mmCIF file of N, CA and C in Angstrom:
data_model
loop_
_atom_site.group_PDB
_atom_site.id
_atom_site.type_symbol
_atom_site.label_atom_id
_atom_site.label_comp_id
_atom_site.label_asym_id
_atom_site.label_seq_id
_atom_site.Cartn_x
_atom_site.Cartn_y
_atom_site.Cartn_z
ATOM 1 N N MET S 1 -26.316 -0.129 -9.861
ATOM 2 C CA MET S 1 -25.019 0.175 -9.198
ATOM 3 C C MET S 1 -25.032 0.063 -7.923
ATOM 4 N N HIS S 2 -24.047 -0.860 -6.860
ATOM 5 C CA HIS S 2 -23.973 -0.841 -5.844
ATOM 6 C C HIS S 2 -23.096 -0.004 -5.458
ATOM 7 N N HIS S 3 -23.547 1.053 -4.213
ATOM 8 C CA HIS S 3 -22.690 2.023 -4.023
ATOM 9 C C HIS S 3 -21.688 1.546 -2.972
ATOM 10 N N LYS S 4 -20.787 0.779 -2.969
ATOM 11 C CA LYS S 4 -20.156 0.151 -1.883
ATOM 12 C C LYS S 4 -18.477 0.672 -1.748
ATOM 13 N N PRO S 5 -17.820 0.708 -1.174
ATOM 14 C CA PRO S 5 -16.222 1.239 -1.152
ATOM 15 C C PRO S 5 -15.552 -0.736 -1.319
ATOM 16 N N SER S 6 -14.427 -0.557 -2.013
ATOM 17 C CA SER S 6 -13.661 -1.355 -1.789
ATOM 18 C C SER S 6 -12.172 -1.159 -1.539
ATOM 19 N N VAL S 7 -11.650 -1.697 -0.518
ATOM 20 C CA VAL S 7 -10.071 -1.062 0.033
ATOM 21 C C VAL S 7 -9.374 -2.589 0.187
ATOM 22 N N LEU S 8 -8.108 -1.709 -0.684
ATOM 23 C CA LEU S 8 -6.990 -2.620 -0.164
ATOM 24 C C LEU S 8 -5.900 -2.022 0.569
ATOM 25 N N VAL S 9 -5.633 -2.858 1.338
ATOM 26 C CA VAL S 9 -4.725 -1.839 2.336
ATOM 27 C C VAL S 9 -3.281 -2.743 2.229
ATOM 28 N N ARG S 10 -2.451 -1.682 2.136
ATOM 29 C CA ARG S 10 -0.768 -1.852 1.622
ATOM 30 C C ARG S 10 -0.016 -1.622 2.939
ATOM 31 N N VAL S 11 0.668 -2.420 3.314
ATOM 32 C CA VAL S 11 1.744 -2.339 4.702
ATOM 33 C C VAL S 11 2.602 -2.236 4.507
ATOM 34 N N ASP S 12 3.795 -1.271 4.578
ATOM 35 C CA ASP S 12 5.039 -1.272 4.061
ATOM 36 C C ASP S 12 5.883 -2.175 5.128
ATOM 37 N N LEU S 13 7.154 -3.279 4.705
ATOM 38 C CA LEU S 13 7.677 -4.390 5.495
ATOM 39 C C LEU S 13 8.074 -3.642 6.755
ATOM 40 N N ASP S 14 8.631 -2.267 6.468
ATOM 41 C CA ASP S 14 9.313 -1.496 7.628
ATOM 42 C C ASP S 14 8.097 -1.478 8.748
ATOM 43 N N GLY S 15 6.932 -1.520 8.585
ATOM 44 C CA GLY S 15 5.991 -1.089 9.634
ATOM 45 C C GLY S 15 5.638 0.073 9.677
ATOM 46 N N ARG S 16 6.337 1.076 9.023
ATOM 47 C CA ARG S 16 6.150 2.689 9.185
ATOM 48 C C ARG S 16 4.888 3.318 8.661
ATOM 49 N N HIS S 17 4.316 2.715 7.235
ATOM 50 C CA HIS S 17 3.602 3.236 6.345
ATOM 51 C C HIS S 17 2.358 2.379 6.335
ATOM 52 N N VAL S 18 1.027 2.679 6.438
ATOM 53 C CA VAL S 18 0.115 2.046 5.656
ATOM 54 C C VAL S 18 -0.743 3.182 4.710
ATOM 55 N N ARG S 19 -1.074 2.490 3.739
ATOM 56 C CA ARG S 19 -1.798 3.038 2.667
ATOM 57 C C ARG S 19 -3.087 2.101 2.486
ATOM 58 N N LEU S 20 -4.319 3.103 2.812
ATOM 59 C CA LEU S 20 -5.772 2.112 2.564
ATOM 60 C C LEU S 20 -5.956 2.801 0.969
ATOM 61 N N VAL S 21 -6.151 1.750 0.004
ATOM 62 C CA VAL S 21 -6.642 2.382 -1.575
ATOM 63 C C VAL S 21 -7.602 2.229 -1.718
ATOM 64 N N VAL S 22 -8.774 3.163 -1.807
ATOM 65 C CA VAL S 22 -10.206 3.092 -1.893
ATOM 66 C C VAL S 22 -10.533 3.208 -3.165
ATOM 67 N N THR S 23 -11.356 1.858 -4.019
ATOM 68 C CA THR S 23 -12.013 2.105 -4.820
ATOM 69 C C THR S 23 -13.560 2.125 -4.782
ATOM 70 N N GLY S 24 -14.248 2.129 -5.859
ATOM 71 C CA GLY S 24 -15.887 2.152 -6.036
ATOM 72 C C GLY S 24 -16.460 3.356 -5.054
ATOM 73 N N CYS S 25 -17.186 3.539 -4.737
ATOM 74 C CA CYS S 25 -18.098 4.675 -4.415
ATOM 75 C C CYS S 25 -17.870 5.043 -2.675
ATOM 76 N N VAL S 26 -17.590 6.197 -2.286
ATOM 77 C CA VAL S 26 -17.931 6.629 -0.786
ATOM 78 C C VAL S 26 -18.853 7.756 -0.728
ATOM 79 N N THR S 27 -19.610 7.567 0.078
ATOM 80 C CA THR S 27 -20.614 8.593 0.300
ATOM 81 C C THR S 27 -21.201 8.554 1.660
ATOM 82 N N GLU S 28 -21.788 9.536 1.545
ATOM 83 C CA GLU S 28 -22.081 9.856 3.057
ATOM 84 C C GLU S 28 -22.860 8.836 4.110
ATOM 85 N N LEU S 29 -23.221 7.885 3.427
ATOM 86 C CA LEU S 29 -24.138 6.692 4.002
ATOM 87 C C LEU S 29 -22.796 5.596 4.082
ATOM 88 N N ASN S 30 -22.080 5.623 3.414
ATOM 89 C CA ASN S 30 -21.249 4.249 3.491
ATOM 90 C C ASN S 30 -19.797 4.654 3.696
ATOM 91 N N HIS S 31 -19.494 5.953 4.433
ATOM 92 C CA HIS S 31 -18.189 6.518 4.540
ATOM 93 C C HIS S 31 -17.699 5.851 6.285
ATOM 94 N N ARG S 32 -18.762 5.373 7.202
ATOM 95 C CA ARG S 32 -18.963 4.671 8.475
ATOM 96 C C ARG S 32 -17.835 3.251 8.077
ATOM 97 N N ALA S 33 -18.126 2.663 7.011
ATOM 98 C CA ALA S 33 -17.722 1.389 6.935
ATOM 99 C C ALA S 33 -15.789 1.481 6.847
ATOM 100 N N LEU S 34 -15.288 2.485 6.351
ATOM 101 C CA LEU S 34 -13.920 3.107 6.500
ATOM 102 C C LEU S 34 -13.380 3.383 7.832
ATOM 103 N N CYS S 35 -14.235 3.971 8.561
ATOM 104 C CA CYS S 35 -13.732 4.358 9.745
ATOM 105 C C CYS S 35 -12.876 3.179 10.747
ATOM 106 N N PRO S 36 -13.699 2.042 10.823
ATOM 107 C CA PRO S 36 -12.737 0.909 11.657
ATOM 108 C C PRO S 36 -11.354 0.824 11.045
ATOM 109 N N LEU S 37 -11.519 0.628 9.590
ATOM 110 C CA LEU S 37 -10.034 0.533 9.161
ATOM 111 C C LEU S 37 -8.890 1.416 9.395
ATOM 112 N N VAL S 38 -9.555 2.886 9.365
ATOM 113 C CA VAL S 38 -8.465 3.854 9.555
ATOM 114 C C VAL S 38 -8.115 3.363 11.083
ATOM 115 N N ARG S 39 -8.974 3.303 11.598
ATOM 116 C CA ARG S 39 -8.416 3.135 13.424
ATOM 117 C C ARG S 39 -7.641 2.168 13.445
ATOM 118 N N ARG S 40 -7.821 0.688 12.848
ATOM 119 C CA ARG S 40 -7.183 -0.289 12.887
ATOM 120 C C ARG S 40 -5.687 -0.033 12.637
ATOM 121 N N ALA S 41 -5.593 0.501 11.292
ATOM 122 C CA ALA S 41 -4.441 1.001 10.745
ATOM 123 C C ALA S 41 -3.577 1.930 11.887
ATOM 124 N N ARG S 42 -4.197 2.732 12.243
ATOM 125 C CA ARG S 42 -3.573 3.934 13.111
ATOM 126 C C ARG S 42 -2.843 3.004 14.532
ATOM 127 N N THR S 43 -3.677 1.950 14.962
ATOM 128 C CA THR S 43 -3.042 1.181 15.843
ATOM 129 C C THR S 43 -2.000 0.162 15.819
ATOM 130 N N LEU S 44 -1.774 -0.407 14.636
ATOM 131 C CA LEU S 44 -1.145 -1.357 14.241
ATOM 132 C C LEU S 44 0.469 -1.176 14.949
ATOM 133 N N VAL S 45 1.198 -0.030 14.824
ATOM 134 C CA VAL S 45 2.292 0.128 15.421
ATOM 135 C C VAL S 45 2.380 1.646 15.962
ATOM 136 N N PRO S 46 2.847 1.813 17.082
ATOM 137 C CA PRO S 46 2.973 3.116 17.590
ATOM 138 C C PRO S 46 3.892 4.041 16.614
ATOM 139 N N GLY S 47 3.045 5.386 16.516
ATOM 140 C CA GLY S 47 3.889 6.310 15.260
ATOM 141 C C GLY S 47 3.564 5.848 13.638
ATOM 142 N N ILE S 48 2.427 5.095 13.236
ATOM 143 C CA ILE S 48 2.789 4.475 11.904
ATOM 144 C C ILE S 48 1.978 5.869 11.157
ATOM 145 N N ALA S 49 2.102 5.966 10.171
ATOM 146 C CA ALA S 49 1.667 6.827 9.260
ATOM 147 C C ALA S 49 0.464 6.167 8.383
ATOM 148 N N VAL S 50 -0.620 6.883 8.234
ATOM 149 C CA VAL S 50 -1.640 6.124 7.407
ATOM 150 C C VAL S 50 -1.962 7.380 6.460
ATOM 151 N N VAL S 51 -2.098 6.812 4.987
ATOM 152 C CA VAL S 51 -2.547 7.604 3.999
ATOM 153 C C VAL S 51 -4.053 6.934 3.797
ATOM 154 N N VAL S 52 -5.021 7.438 3.404
ATOM 155 C CA VAL S 52 -6.066 7.254 2.754
ATOM 156 C C VAL S 52 -6.430 7.599 1.114
ATOM 157 N N ASP S 53 -6.040 6.634 0.655
ATOM 158 C CA ASP S 53 -5.810 7.222 -0.878
ATOM 159 C C ASP S 53 -7.489 6.923 -1.534
ATOM 160 N N LEU S 54 -8.083 7.922 -1.846
ATOM 161 C CA LEU S 54 -9.232 8.054 -2.486
ATOM 162 C C LEU S 54 -9.219 8.232 -4.478
ATOM 163 N N ALA S 55 -8.266 8.491 -4.145
ATOM 164 C CA ALA S 55 -7.738 9.179 -5.952
ATOM 165 C C ALA S 55 -8.163 8.140 -6.995
ATOM 166 N N ALA S 56 -8.227 6.811 -6.632
ATOM 167 C CA ALA S 56 -8.804 5.843 -7.576
ATOM 168 C C ALA S 56 -10.414 5.483 -7.468
ATOM 169 N N ALA S 57 -10.806 6.019 -6.663
ATOM 170 C CA ALA S 57 -12.725 5.816 -6.492
ATOM 171 C C ALA S 57 -13.347 6.385 -7.633
ATOM 172 N N GLN S 58 -14.346 5.605 -7.755
ATOM 173 C CA GLN S 58 -15.124 6.160 -8.892
ATOM 174 C C GLN S 58 -16.317 7.151 -8.580
ATOM 175 N N HIS S 59 -16.829 7.095 -7.467
ATOM 176 C CA HIS S 59 -17.785 8.061 -6.837
ATOM 177 C C HIS S 59 -17.235 8.648 -5.524
ATOM 178 N N VAL S 60 -16.740 9.762 -5.297
ATOM 179 C CA VAL S 60 -16.494 10.362 -4.040
ATOM 180 C C VAL S 60 -17.278 11.824 -3.709
ATOM 181 N N GLU S 61 -18.097 11.893 -2.562
ATOM 182 C CA GLU S 61 -19.018 12.753 -2.165
ATOM 183 C C GLU S 61 -18.145 13.567 -0.955
ATOM 184 N N PRO S 62 -17.897 15.016 -1.471
ATOM 185 C CA PRO S 62 -17.106 15.945 -0.571
ATOM 186 C C PRO S 62 -17.789 15.479 0.908
ATOM 187 N N ALA S 63 -18.623 15.603 1.309
ATOM 188 C CA ALA S 63 -19.487 15.623 2.584
ATOM 189 C C ALA S 63 -18.799 14.106 3.084
ATOM 190 N N ALA S 64 -18.762 13.128 2.631
ATOM 191 C CA ALA S 64 -18.233 11.967 3.091
ATOM 192 C C ALA S 64 -16.796 12.149 3.375
ATOM 193 N N VAL S 65 -15.946 12.717 2.744
ATOM 194 C CA VAL S 65 -14.655 12.955 2.913
ATOM 195 C C VAL S 65 -14.431 13.935 4.122
ATOM 196 N N GLU S 66 -15.021 14.930 4.415
ATOM 197 C CA GLU S 66 -15.300 15.868 5.424
ATOM 198 C C GLU S 66 -15.559 15.013 6.859
ATOM 199 N N LEU S 67 -16.480 14.116 6.591
ATOM 200 C CA LEU S 67 -16.588 12.990 7.760
ATOM 201 C C LEU S 67 -15.720 12.181 8.106
ATOM 202 N N LEU S 68 -15.052 11.820 7.081
ATOM 203 C CA LEU S 68 -13.723 11.021 7.455
ATOM 204 C C LEU S 68 -12.540 11.644 8.262
ATOM 205 N N ARG S 69 -12.554 12.751 7.429
ATOM 206 C CA ARG S 69 -11.375 13.880 8.422
ATOM 207 C C ARG S 69 -11.895 14.162 9.756
ATOM 208 N N TRP S 70 -13.293 14.514 9.799
ATOM 209 C CA TRP S 70 -13.566 14.421 11.287
ATOM 210 C C TRP S 70 -13.303 13.519 12.443
ATOM 211 N N ALA S 71 -13.827 12.100 11.988
ATOM 212 C CA ALA S 71 -14.013 11.115 12.551
ATOM 213 C C ALA S 71 -12.332 10.616 12.911
ATOM 214 N N ALA S 72 -11.515 10.855 11.879
ATOM 215 C CA ALA S 72 -9.960 10.676 11.991
ATOM 216 C C ALA S 72 -9.379 11.371 13.138
ATOM 217 N N ASP S 73 -9.995 12.889 12.857
ATOM 218 C CA ASP S 73 -9.453 13.641 14.211
ATOM 219 C C ASP S 73 -9.994 13.937 15.465
ATOM 220 N N HIS S 74 -10.883 12.892 15.772
ATOM 221 C CA HIS S 74 -11.626 12.960 16.888
ATOM 222 C C HIS S 74 -11.771 11.283 17.629
ATOM 223 N N GLU S 75 -10.637 10.868 16.965
ATOM 224 C CA GLU S 75 -10.731 9.318 17.404
ATOM 225 C C GLU S 75 -10.089 9.206 18.979
ATOM 226 N N ASP S 76 -10.427 8.920 20.164
ATOM 227 C CA ASP S 76 -9.685 8.784 21.149
ATOM 228 C C ASP S 76 -8.996 7.801 21.698
ATOM 229 N N HIS S 77 -8.807 6.800 20.874
ATOM 230 C CA HIS S 77 -8.430 5.637 20.898
ATOM 231 C C HIS S 77 -6.936 5.399 20.275
ATOM 232 N N VAL S 78 -6.511 6.751 19.487
ATOM 233 C CA VAL S 78 -5.280 6.878 18.869
ATOM 234 C C VAL S 78 -4.927 8.197 18.824
ATOM 235 N N ARG S 79 -5.018 8.866 20.126
ATOM 236 C CA ARG S 79 -4.213 9.897 20.655
ATOM 237 C C ARG S 79 -2.644 10.005 20.465
ATOM 238 N N GLY S 80 -2.071 10.584 20.434
ATOM 239 C CA GLY S 80 -0.724 10.733 20.233
ATOM 240 C C GLY S 80 -0.102 9.969 18.783
ATOM 241 N N THR S 81 -1.081 9.780 17.859
ATOM 242 C CA THR S 81 -0.668 9.181 16.705
ATOM 243 C C THR S 81 -0.577 10.062 15.489
ATOM 244 N N PRO S 82 0.452 9.938 14.344
ATOM 245 C CA PRO S 82 0.246 11.008 13.369
ATOM 246 C C PRO S 82 -1.049 11.322 12.647
ATOM 247 N N ALA S 83 -1.420 12.425 12.315
ATOM 248 C CA ALA S 83 -2.886 12.652 11.408
ATOM 249 C C ALA S 83 -2.847 11.814 10.258
ATOM 250 N N VAL S 84 -3.870 11.606 9.959
ATOM 251 C CA VAL S 84 -4.138 10.726 8.684
ATOM 252 C C VAL S 84 -4.224 11.700 7.662
ATOM 253 N N GLU S 85 -3.587 10.946 6.490
ATOM 254 C CA GLU S 85 -3.212 11.944 5.230
ATOM 255 C C GLU S 85 -4.290 11.342 4.207
ATOM 256 N N PHE S 86 -4.850 12.473 3.642
ATOM 257 C CA PHE S 86 -5.975 12.016 2.598
ATOM 258 C C PHE S 86 -5.673 12.171 1.336
ATOM 259 N N LEU S 87 -5.529 11.440 0.356
ATOM 260 C CA LEU S 87 -4.933 11.596 -1.196
ATOM 261 C C LEU S 87 -6.384 11.736 -1.599
ATOM 262 N N LEU S 88 -6.742 13.028 -2.143
ATOM 263 C CA LEU S 88 -7.971 13.096 -3.080
ATOM 264 C C LEU S 88 -7.848 13.129 -4.971
ATOM 265 N N PRO S 89 -9.031 12.856 -5.668
ATOM 266 C CA PRO S 89 -8.550 13.343 -6.568
ATOM 267 C C PRO S 89 -8.651 14.878 -7.027
ATOM 268 N N PRO S 90 -8.023 15.084 -8.263
ATOM 269 C CA PRO S 90 -8.271 16.464 -8.511
ATOM 270 C C PRO S 90 -9.424 17.135 -8.521
ATOM 271 N N GLU S 91 -10.389 16.469 -8.868
ATOM 272 C CA GLU S 91 -11.892 16.821 -8.754
ATOM 273 C C GLU S 91 -12.787 15.910 -8.374
ATOM 274 N N PHE S 92 -13.818 15.970 -7.596
ATOM 275 C CA PHE S 92 -14.850 14.694 -7.028
ATOM 276 C C PHE S 92 -15.267 13.962 -8.123
ATOM 277 N N PRO S 93 -15.249 13.084 -8.397
ATOM 278 C CA PRO S 93 -15.898 12.277 -9.591
ATOM 279 C C PRO S 93 -17.362 11.684 -9.335
ATOM 280 N N GLY S 94 -18.275 12.493 -10.111
ATOM 281 C CA GLY S 94 -19.692 12.126 -9.862
ATOM 282 C C GLY S 94 -20.103 10.759 -10.203
ATOM 283 N N HIS S 95 -21.349 10.531 -10.018
ATOM 284 C CA HIS S 95 -21.886 9.276 -10.456
ATOM 285 C C HIS S 95 -23.587 9.685 -10.924
ATOM 286 N N GLY S 96 -23.949 9.400 -12.124
ATOM 287 C CA GLY S 96 -24.871 9.965 -12.737
ATOM 288 C C GLY S 96 -26.657 9.590 -12.292
ATOM 289 N N THR S 97 -26.439 8.347 -11.491
ATOM 290 C CA THR S 97 -27.230 7.571 -10.772
ATOM 291 C C THR S 97 -27.735 8.172 -9.724
ATOM 292 N N VAL S 98 -26.402 8.238 -8.575
ATOM 293 C CA VAL S 98 -26.983 9.216 -7.828
ATOM 294 C C VAL S 98 -27.336 10.495 -8.031
ATOM 295 N N THR S 99 -26.795 10.926 -9.017
ATOM 296 C CA THR S 99 -27.153 12.635 -8.961
ATOM 297 C C THR S 99 -28.635 12.581 -9.556
ATOM 298 N N GLN S 100 -29.115 11.730 -10.501
ATOM 299 C CA GLN S 100 -30.346 11.743 -10.727
ATOM 300 C C GLN S 100 -31.348 11.392 -9.679
ATOM 301 N N LEU S 101 -30.788 10.540 -8.978
ATOM 302 C CA LEU S 101 -31.588 9.771 -7.419
ATOM 303 C C LEU S 101 -32.007 11.231 -6.373
ATOM 304 N N ALA S 102 -30.215 11.919 -6.377
ATOM 305 C CA ALA S 102 -30.761 13.213 -5.335
ATOM 306 C C ALA S 102 -31.707 14.144 -6.153
ATOM 307 N N ALA S 103 -31.432 14.407 -7.514
ATOM 308 C CA ALA S 103 -32.454 15.402 -7.910
ATOM 309 C C ALA S 103 -34.145 15.044 -7.704
ATOM 310 N N TRP S 104 -34.193 13.779 -7.965
ATOM 311 C CA TRP S 104 -35.348 13.304 -7.778
ATOM 312 C C TRP S 104 -36.238 13.330 -6.396
ATOM 313 N N ALA S 105 -35.187 13.111 -5.466
ATOM 314 C CA ALA S 105 -35.750 12.931 -4.055
ATOM 315 C C ALA S 105 -35.601 14.482 -3.747
ATOM 316 N N GLY S 106 -35.047 15.095 -4.356
ATOM 317 C CA GLY S 106 -35.121 16.877 -3.840
ATOM 318 C C GLY S 106 -36.586 17.307 -4.532
ATOM 319 N N ALA S 107 -36.758 16.957 -5.398
ATOM 320 C CA ALA S 107 -37.918 17.480 -6.238
ATOM 321 C C ALA S 107 -39.368 16.982 -5.456
ATOM 322 N N ARG S 108 -39.002 15.856 -4.765
ATOM 323 C CA ARG S 108 -40.178 14.864 -4.120
ATOM 324 C C ARG S 108 -40.401 15.942 -2.969
ATOM 325 N N ARG S 109 -39.643 16.237 -2.524
ATOM 326 C CA ARG S 109 -39.671 16.980 -1.324
ATOM 327 C C ARG S 109 -40.222 18.608 -1.607
ATOM 328 N N GLY S 110 -39.587 18.740 -2.845
ATOM 329 C CA GLY S 110 -40.230 20.128 -2.979
ATOM 330 C C GLY S 110 -41.559 20.102 -3.795
ATOM 331 N N GLY S 111 -42.146 19.153 -4.300
ATOM 332 C CA GLY S 111 -43.470 19.276 -4.394
ATOM 333 C C GLY S 111 -43.612 18.632 -6.203
ATOM 334 N N GLY S 112 -42.384 18.901 -6.989
ATOM 335 C CA GLY S 112 -42.728 18.474 -8.294
ATOM 336 C C GLY S 112 -41.539 17.596 -8.631
ATOM 337 N N THR S 113 -41.266 17.095 -10.008
ATOM 338 C CA THR S 113 -40.108 16.410 -10.270
ATOM 339 C C THR S 113 -39.551 17.148 -11.624
ATOM 340 N N PRO S 114 -38.607 17.276 -11.328
ATOM 341 C CA PRO S 114 -37.903 17.812 -12.432
ATOM 342 C C PRO S 114 -37.745 16.922 -13.926
ATOM 343 N N GLU S 115 -37.972 17.604 -15.086
ATOM 344 C CA GLU S 115 -37.832 16.743 -16.425
ATOM 345 C C GLU S 115 -36.401 16.129 -16.195
ATOM 346 N N SER S 116 -35.319 16.816 -15.977
ATOM 347 C CA SER S 116 -34.014 15.815 -16.121
ATOM 348 C C SER S 116 -34.174 14.611 -15.051
ATOM 349 N N ALA S 117 -35.055 14.644 -14.165
ATOM 350 C CA ALA S 117 -34.845 13.350 -12.926
ATOM 351 C C ALA S 117 -35.883 12.149 -13.690
ATOM 352 N N ARG S 118 -36.474 12.757 -14.213
ATOM 353 C CA ARG S 118 -37.797 11.659 -14.534
ATOM 354 C C ARG S 118 -37.047 10.600 -15.656
ATOM 355 N N ARG S 119 -37.287 9.743 -15.810
ATOM 356 C CA ARG S 119 -36.891 8.521 -16.727
ATOM 357 C C ARG S 119 -37.671 9.006 -17.708
ATOM 358 N N PRO S 120 -36.688 9.035 -19.111
ATOM 359 C CA PRO S 120 -37.529 9.220 -20.433
ATOM 360 C C PRO S 120 -38.386 8.073 -20.769
ATOM 361 N N GLY S 121 -39.225 8.205 -21.197
ATOM 362 C CA GLY S 121 -40.064 7.257 -22.133
ATOM 363 C C GLY S 121 -41.157 6.829 -21.370
ATOM 364 N N ARG S 122 -41.255 6.824 -20.196
ATOM 365 C CA ARG S 122 -42.144 6.221 -18.909
ATOM 366 C C ARG S 122 -43.061 7.214 -18.654
ATOM 367 N N PRO S 123 -44.360 7.279 -19.234
ATOM 368 C CA PRO S 123 -45.701 7.989 -18.945
ATOM 369 C C PRO S 123 -45.820 7.502 -17.757
ATOM 370 N N ARG S 124 -46.553 8.591 -16.980
ATOM 371 C CA ARG S 124 -46.926 8.282 -15.456
ATOM 372 C C ARG S 124 -48.521 8.015 -15.568
ATOM 373 N N ALA S 125 -48.914 6.927 -14.988
ATOM 374 C CA ALA S 125 -49.988 6.298 -14.977
ATOM 375 C C ALA S 125 -51.302 6.974 -13.877
ATOM 376 N N ALA S 126 -52.100 6.944 -14.322
ATOM 377 C CA ALA S 126 -53.297 7.870 -13.596
ATOM 378 C C ALA S 126 -53.797 6.719 -12.396
ATOM 379 N N PRO S 127 -53.677 7.402 -11.246
ATOM 380 C CA PRO S 127 -53.822 6.495 -10.008
ATOM 381 C C PRO S 127 -55.099 5.650 -10.174
ATOM 382 N N ARG S 128 -54.935 4.251 -9.740
ATOM 383 C CA ARG S 128 -56.269 3.240 -9.931
ATOM 384 C C ARG S 128 -57.276 3.735 -8.917
ATOM 385 N N PRO S 129 -58.761 3.617 -9.020
ATOM 386 C CA PRO S 129 -59.677 3.583 -8.356
ATOM 387 C C PRO S 129 -59.774 2.964 -6.964
ATOM 388 N N ARG S 130 -60.024 3.501 -5.835
ATOM 389 C CA ARG S 130 -59.864 2.682 -4.638
ATOM 390 C C ARG S 130 -61.349 1.902 -4.742
ATOM 391 N N LEU S 131 -61.686 0.917 -3.705
ATOM 392 C CA LEU S 131 -62.750 0.206 -3.744
ATOM 393 C C LEU S 131 -63.075 0.630 -2.294
ATOM 394 N N ALA S 132 -64.358 0.828 -1.892
ATOM 395 C CA ALA S 132 -65.067 1.265 -0.917
ATOM 396 C C ALA S 132 -65.457 -0.138 -0.294
ATOM 397 N N GLY S 133 -64.892 -0.195 1.171
ATOM 398 C CA GLY S 133 -65.440 -1.151 1.898
ATOM 399 C C GLY S 133 -64.394 -2.083 2.089
#
């Protein structure tokens, strides 16, 4: 599965409210794709209210939300505009593949692979001998 966010931008006809509805996956690696969209929405009209709606996303990492909030709070181009509001799901939806990969990568750094991160039914092959020369 591709870990990409998909964004629908809803602008009210009066030009006072913008809602960025995010679906798909929002991770630490791809949260930067949302930053220019938030910045652009905040600069459409002076004093515009921007809402980033993450409630419909299939996978949300809490660290990505914190990074998005920090980026929105520290934008130099949009000083004097209202703060960005974030709508979050009641609990952050996880993603099975991402969780397994994180466990596998952590185990590799630690020296062993936990049984839960290993693919079932796939035995480890012995390393092939290398030819000298």
